[in-house]
mmCIF file with all atom_site columns, C-alpha atoms in Angstrom:
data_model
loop_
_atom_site.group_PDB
_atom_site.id
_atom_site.type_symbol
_atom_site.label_atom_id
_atom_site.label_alt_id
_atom_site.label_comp_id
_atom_site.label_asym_id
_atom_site.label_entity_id
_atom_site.label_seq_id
_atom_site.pdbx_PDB_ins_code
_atom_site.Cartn_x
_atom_site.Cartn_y
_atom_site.Cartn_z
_atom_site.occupancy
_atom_site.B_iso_or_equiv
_atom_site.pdbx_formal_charge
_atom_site.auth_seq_id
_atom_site.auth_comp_id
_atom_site.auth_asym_id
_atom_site.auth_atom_id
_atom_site.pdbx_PDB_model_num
ATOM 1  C CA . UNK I 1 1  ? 21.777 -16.556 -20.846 1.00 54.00 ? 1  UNK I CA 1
ATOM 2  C CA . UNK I 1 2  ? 24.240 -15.284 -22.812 1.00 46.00 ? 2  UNK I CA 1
ATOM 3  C CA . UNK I 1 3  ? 27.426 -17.198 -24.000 1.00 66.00 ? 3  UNK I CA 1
ATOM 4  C CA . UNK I 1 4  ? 28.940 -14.377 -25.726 1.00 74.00 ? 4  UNK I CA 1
ATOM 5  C CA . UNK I 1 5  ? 28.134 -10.994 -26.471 1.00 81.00 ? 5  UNK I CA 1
ATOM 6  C CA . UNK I 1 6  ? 28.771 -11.068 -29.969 1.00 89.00 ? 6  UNK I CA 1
ATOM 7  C CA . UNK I 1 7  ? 25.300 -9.605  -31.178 1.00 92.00 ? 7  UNK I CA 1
ATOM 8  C CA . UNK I 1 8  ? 24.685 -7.526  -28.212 1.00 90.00 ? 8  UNK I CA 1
ATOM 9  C CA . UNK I 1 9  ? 22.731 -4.426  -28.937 1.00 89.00 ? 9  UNK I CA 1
ATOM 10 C CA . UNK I 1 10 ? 21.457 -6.096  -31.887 1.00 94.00 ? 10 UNK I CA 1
ATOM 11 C CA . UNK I 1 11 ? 18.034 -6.834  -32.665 1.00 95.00 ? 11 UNK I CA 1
ATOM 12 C CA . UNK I 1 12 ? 17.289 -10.118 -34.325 1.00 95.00 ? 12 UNK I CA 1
ATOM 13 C CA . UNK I 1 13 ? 13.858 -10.665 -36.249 1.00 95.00 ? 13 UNK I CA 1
ATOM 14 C CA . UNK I 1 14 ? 13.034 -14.069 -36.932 1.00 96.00 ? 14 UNK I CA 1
ATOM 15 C CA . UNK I 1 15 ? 9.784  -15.491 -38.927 1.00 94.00 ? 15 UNK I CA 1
ATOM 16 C CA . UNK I 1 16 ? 8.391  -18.821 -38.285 1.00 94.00 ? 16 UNK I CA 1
ATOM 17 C CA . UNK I 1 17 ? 9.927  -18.622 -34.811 1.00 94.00 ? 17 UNK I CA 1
ATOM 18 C CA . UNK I 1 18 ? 6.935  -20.416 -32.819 1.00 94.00 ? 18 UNK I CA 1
ATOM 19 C CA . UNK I 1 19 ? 8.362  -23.735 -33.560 1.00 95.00 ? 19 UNK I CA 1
ATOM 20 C CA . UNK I 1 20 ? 10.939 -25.891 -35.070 1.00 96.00 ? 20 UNK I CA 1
ATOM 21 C CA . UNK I 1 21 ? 14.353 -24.301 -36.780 1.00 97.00 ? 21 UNK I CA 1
ATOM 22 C CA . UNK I 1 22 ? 12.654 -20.866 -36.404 1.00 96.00 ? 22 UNK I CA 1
ATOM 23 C CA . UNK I 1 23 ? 12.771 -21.561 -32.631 1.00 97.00 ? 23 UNK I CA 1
ATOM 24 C CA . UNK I 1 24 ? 16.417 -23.219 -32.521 1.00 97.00 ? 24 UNK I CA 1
ATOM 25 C CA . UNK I 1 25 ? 17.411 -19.938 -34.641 1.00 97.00 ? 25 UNK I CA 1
ATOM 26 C CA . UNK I 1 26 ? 16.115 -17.434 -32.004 1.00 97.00 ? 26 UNK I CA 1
ATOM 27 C CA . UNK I 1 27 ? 17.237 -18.820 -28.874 1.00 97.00 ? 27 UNK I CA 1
ATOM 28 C CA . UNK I 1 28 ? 20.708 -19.513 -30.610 1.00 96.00 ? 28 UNK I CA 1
ATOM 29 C CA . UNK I 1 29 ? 20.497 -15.113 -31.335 1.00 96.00 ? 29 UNK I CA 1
ATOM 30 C CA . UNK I 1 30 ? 19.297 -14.795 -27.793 1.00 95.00 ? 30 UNK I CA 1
ATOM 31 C CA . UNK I 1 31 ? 21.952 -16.886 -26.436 1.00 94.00 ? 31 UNK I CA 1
ATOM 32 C CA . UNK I 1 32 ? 24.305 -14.680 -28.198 1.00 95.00 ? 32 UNK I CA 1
ATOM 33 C CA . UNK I 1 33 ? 22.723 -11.526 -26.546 1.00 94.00 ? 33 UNK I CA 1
ATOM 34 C CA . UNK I 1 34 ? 20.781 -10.443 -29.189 1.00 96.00 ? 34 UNK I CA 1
ATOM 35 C CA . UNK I 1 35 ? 17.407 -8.514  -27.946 1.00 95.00 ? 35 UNK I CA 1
ATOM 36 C CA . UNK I 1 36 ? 14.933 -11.130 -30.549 1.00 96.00 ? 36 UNK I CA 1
ATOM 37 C CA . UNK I 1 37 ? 11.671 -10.564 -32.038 1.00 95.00 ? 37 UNK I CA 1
ATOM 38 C CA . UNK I 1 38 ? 9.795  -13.426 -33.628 1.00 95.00 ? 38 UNK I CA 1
ATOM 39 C CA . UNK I 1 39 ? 6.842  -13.382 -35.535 1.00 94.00 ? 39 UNK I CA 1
ATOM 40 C CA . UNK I 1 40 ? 4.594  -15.981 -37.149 1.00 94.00 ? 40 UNK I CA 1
ATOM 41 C CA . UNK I 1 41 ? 0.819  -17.373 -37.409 1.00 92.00 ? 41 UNK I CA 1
ATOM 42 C CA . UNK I 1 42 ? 0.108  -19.412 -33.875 1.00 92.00 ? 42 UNK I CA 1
ATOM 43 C CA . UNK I 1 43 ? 0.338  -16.878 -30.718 1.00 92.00 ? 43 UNK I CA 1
ATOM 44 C CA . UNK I 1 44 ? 0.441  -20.533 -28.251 1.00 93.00 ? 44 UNK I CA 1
ATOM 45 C CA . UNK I 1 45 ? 3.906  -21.143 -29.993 1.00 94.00 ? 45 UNK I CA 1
ATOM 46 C CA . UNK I 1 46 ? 5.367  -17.701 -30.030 1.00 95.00 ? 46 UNK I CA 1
ATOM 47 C CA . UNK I 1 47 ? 4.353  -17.470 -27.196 1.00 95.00 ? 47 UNK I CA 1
ATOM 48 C CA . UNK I 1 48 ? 6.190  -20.634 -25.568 1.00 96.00 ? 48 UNK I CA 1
ATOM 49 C CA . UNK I 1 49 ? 9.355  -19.345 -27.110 1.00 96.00 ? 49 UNK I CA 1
ATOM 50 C CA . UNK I 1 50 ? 9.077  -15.805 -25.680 1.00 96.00 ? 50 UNK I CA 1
ATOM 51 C CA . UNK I 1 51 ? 8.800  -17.676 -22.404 1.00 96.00 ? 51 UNK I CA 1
ATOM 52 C CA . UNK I 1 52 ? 11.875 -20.039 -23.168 1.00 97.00 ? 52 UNK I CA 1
ATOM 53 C CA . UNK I 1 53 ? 14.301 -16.648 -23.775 1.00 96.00 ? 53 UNK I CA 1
ATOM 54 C CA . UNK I 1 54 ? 12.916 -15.023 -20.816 1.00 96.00 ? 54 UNK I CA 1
ATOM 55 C CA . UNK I 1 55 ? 13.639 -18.063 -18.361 1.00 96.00 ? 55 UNK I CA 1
ATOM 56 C CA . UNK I 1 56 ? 16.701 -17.725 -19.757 1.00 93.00 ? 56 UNK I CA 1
ATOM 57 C CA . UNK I 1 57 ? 17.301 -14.345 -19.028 1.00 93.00 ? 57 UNK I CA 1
ATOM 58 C CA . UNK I 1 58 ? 16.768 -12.912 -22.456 1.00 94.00 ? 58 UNK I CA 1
ATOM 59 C CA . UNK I 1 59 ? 14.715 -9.966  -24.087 1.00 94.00 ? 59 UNK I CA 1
ATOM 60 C CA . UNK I 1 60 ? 12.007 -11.214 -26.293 1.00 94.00 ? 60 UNK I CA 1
ATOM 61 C CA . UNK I 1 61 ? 8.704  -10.462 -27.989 1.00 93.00 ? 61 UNK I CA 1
ATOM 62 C CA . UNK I 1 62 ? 6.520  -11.422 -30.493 1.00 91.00 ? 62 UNK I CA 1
ATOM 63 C CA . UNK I 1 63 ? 3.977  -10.780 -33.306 1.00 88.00 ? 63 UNK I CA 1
ATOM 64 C CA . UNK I 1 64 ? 1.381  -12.897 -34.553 1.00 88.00 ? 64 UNK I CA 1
ATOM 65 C CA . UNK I 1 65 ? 0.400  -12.332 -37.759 1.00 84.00 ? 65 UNK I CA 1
ATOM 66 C CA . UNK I 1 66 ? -2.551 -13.744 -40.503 1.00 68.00 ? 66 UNK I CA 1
ATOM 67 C CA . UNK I 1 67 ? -2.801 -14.813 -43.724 1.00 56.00 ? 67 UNK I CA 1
ATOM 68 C CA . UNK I 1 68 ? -2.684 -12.580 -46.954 1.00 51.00 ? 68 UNK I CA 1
ATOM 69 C CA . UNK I 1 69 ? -5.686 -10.018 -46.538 1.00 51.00 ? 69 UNK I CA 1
ATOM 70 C CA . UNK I 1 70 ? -6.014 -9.283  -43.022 1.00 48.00 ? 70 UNK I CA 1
ATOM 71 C CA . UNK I 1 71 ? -5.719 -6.092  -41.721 1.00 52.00 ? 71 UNK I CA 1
ATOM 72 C CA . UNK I 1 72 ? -2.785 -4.671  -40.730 1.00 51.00 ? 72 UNK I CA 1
ATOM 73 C CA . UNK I 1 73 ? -2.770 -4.281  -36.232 1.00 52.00 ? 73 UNK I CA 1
ATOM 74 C CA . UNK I 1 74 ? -5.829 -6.573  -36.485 1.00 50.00 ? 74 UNK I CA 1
ATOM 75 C CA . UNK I 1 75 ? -3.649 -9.940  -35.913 1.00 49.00 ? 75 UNK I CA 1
ATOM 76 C CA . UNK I 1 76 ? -3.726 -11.903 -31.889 1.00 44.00 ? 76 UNK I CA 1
ATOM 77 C CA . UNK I 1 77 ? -0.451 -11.003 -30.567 1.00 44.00 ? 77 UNK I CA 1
ATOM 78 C CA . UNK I 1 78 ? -0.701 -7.549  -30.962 1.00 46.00 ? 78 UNK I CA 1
ATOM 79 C CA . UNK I 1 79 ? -0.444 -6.749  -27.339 1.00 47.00 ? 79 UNK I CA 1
ATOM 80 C CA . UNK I 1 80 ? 2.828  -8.894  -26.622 1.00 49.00 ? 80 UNK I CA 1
ATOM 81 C CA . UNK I 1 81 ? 4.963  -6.340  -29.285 1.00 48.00 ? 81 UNK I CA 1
ATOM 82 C CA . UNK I 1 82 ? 4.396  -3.487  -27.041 1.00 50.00 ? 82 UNK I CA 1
ATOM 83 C CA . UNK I 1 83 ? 6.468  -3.902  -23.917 1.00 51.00 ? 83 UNK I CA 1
ATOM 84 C CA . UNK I 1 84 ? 9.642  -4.705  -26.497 1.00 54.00 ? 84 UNK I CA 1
ATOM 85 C CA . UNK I 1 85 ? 12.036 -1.641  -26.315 1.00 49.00 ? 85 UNK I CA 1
ATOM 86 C CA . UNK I 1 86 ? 15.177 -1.748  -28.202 1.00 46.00 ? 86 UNK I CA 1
ATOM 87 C CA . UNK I 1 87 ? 16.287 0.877   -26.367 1.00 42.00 ? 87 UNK I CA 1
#
């Protein structure tokens, strides 16, 4: 996947990356060889763009998260941060 190695052994967190620019911005990171986290509300879309990175030979995973007042580790997505090792 990677077309340079410019941000390997980085980690890149991006919000809002189920969809849209949030999505161009992560697979443009894990094109770059960036290890990429990305976070947001819908799990379907994170989701989708864990799977694009990965067919692509990338390392991604993701949080979902709620709105203002939920409680913290009670958001879907909780089990898809886990297998993500910086390391």
């Amino acid at each position: 996947m990677s077309h340079s190695l410019r941000l390997q052994d980085r980690v890149a967190l991006v919000t809002g990356g189920g969809t849209g620019i949030g999505r161009a911005a992560a697979l443009a990171f894990a094109r770059d060889g960036a290890r990429v986290v990305v976070a947001g509300r819908r799990e379907a879309e994170l989701l989708g763009t864990v799977a694009l990175i990965r067919q692509q030979g990338g390392r991604c995973a993701c949080r979902a998260h709620g709105c203002v007042g939920q409680r913290p580790g009670s958001g879907a997505g909780d089990d898809h941060a886990g297998p993500f090792r910086a390391s």
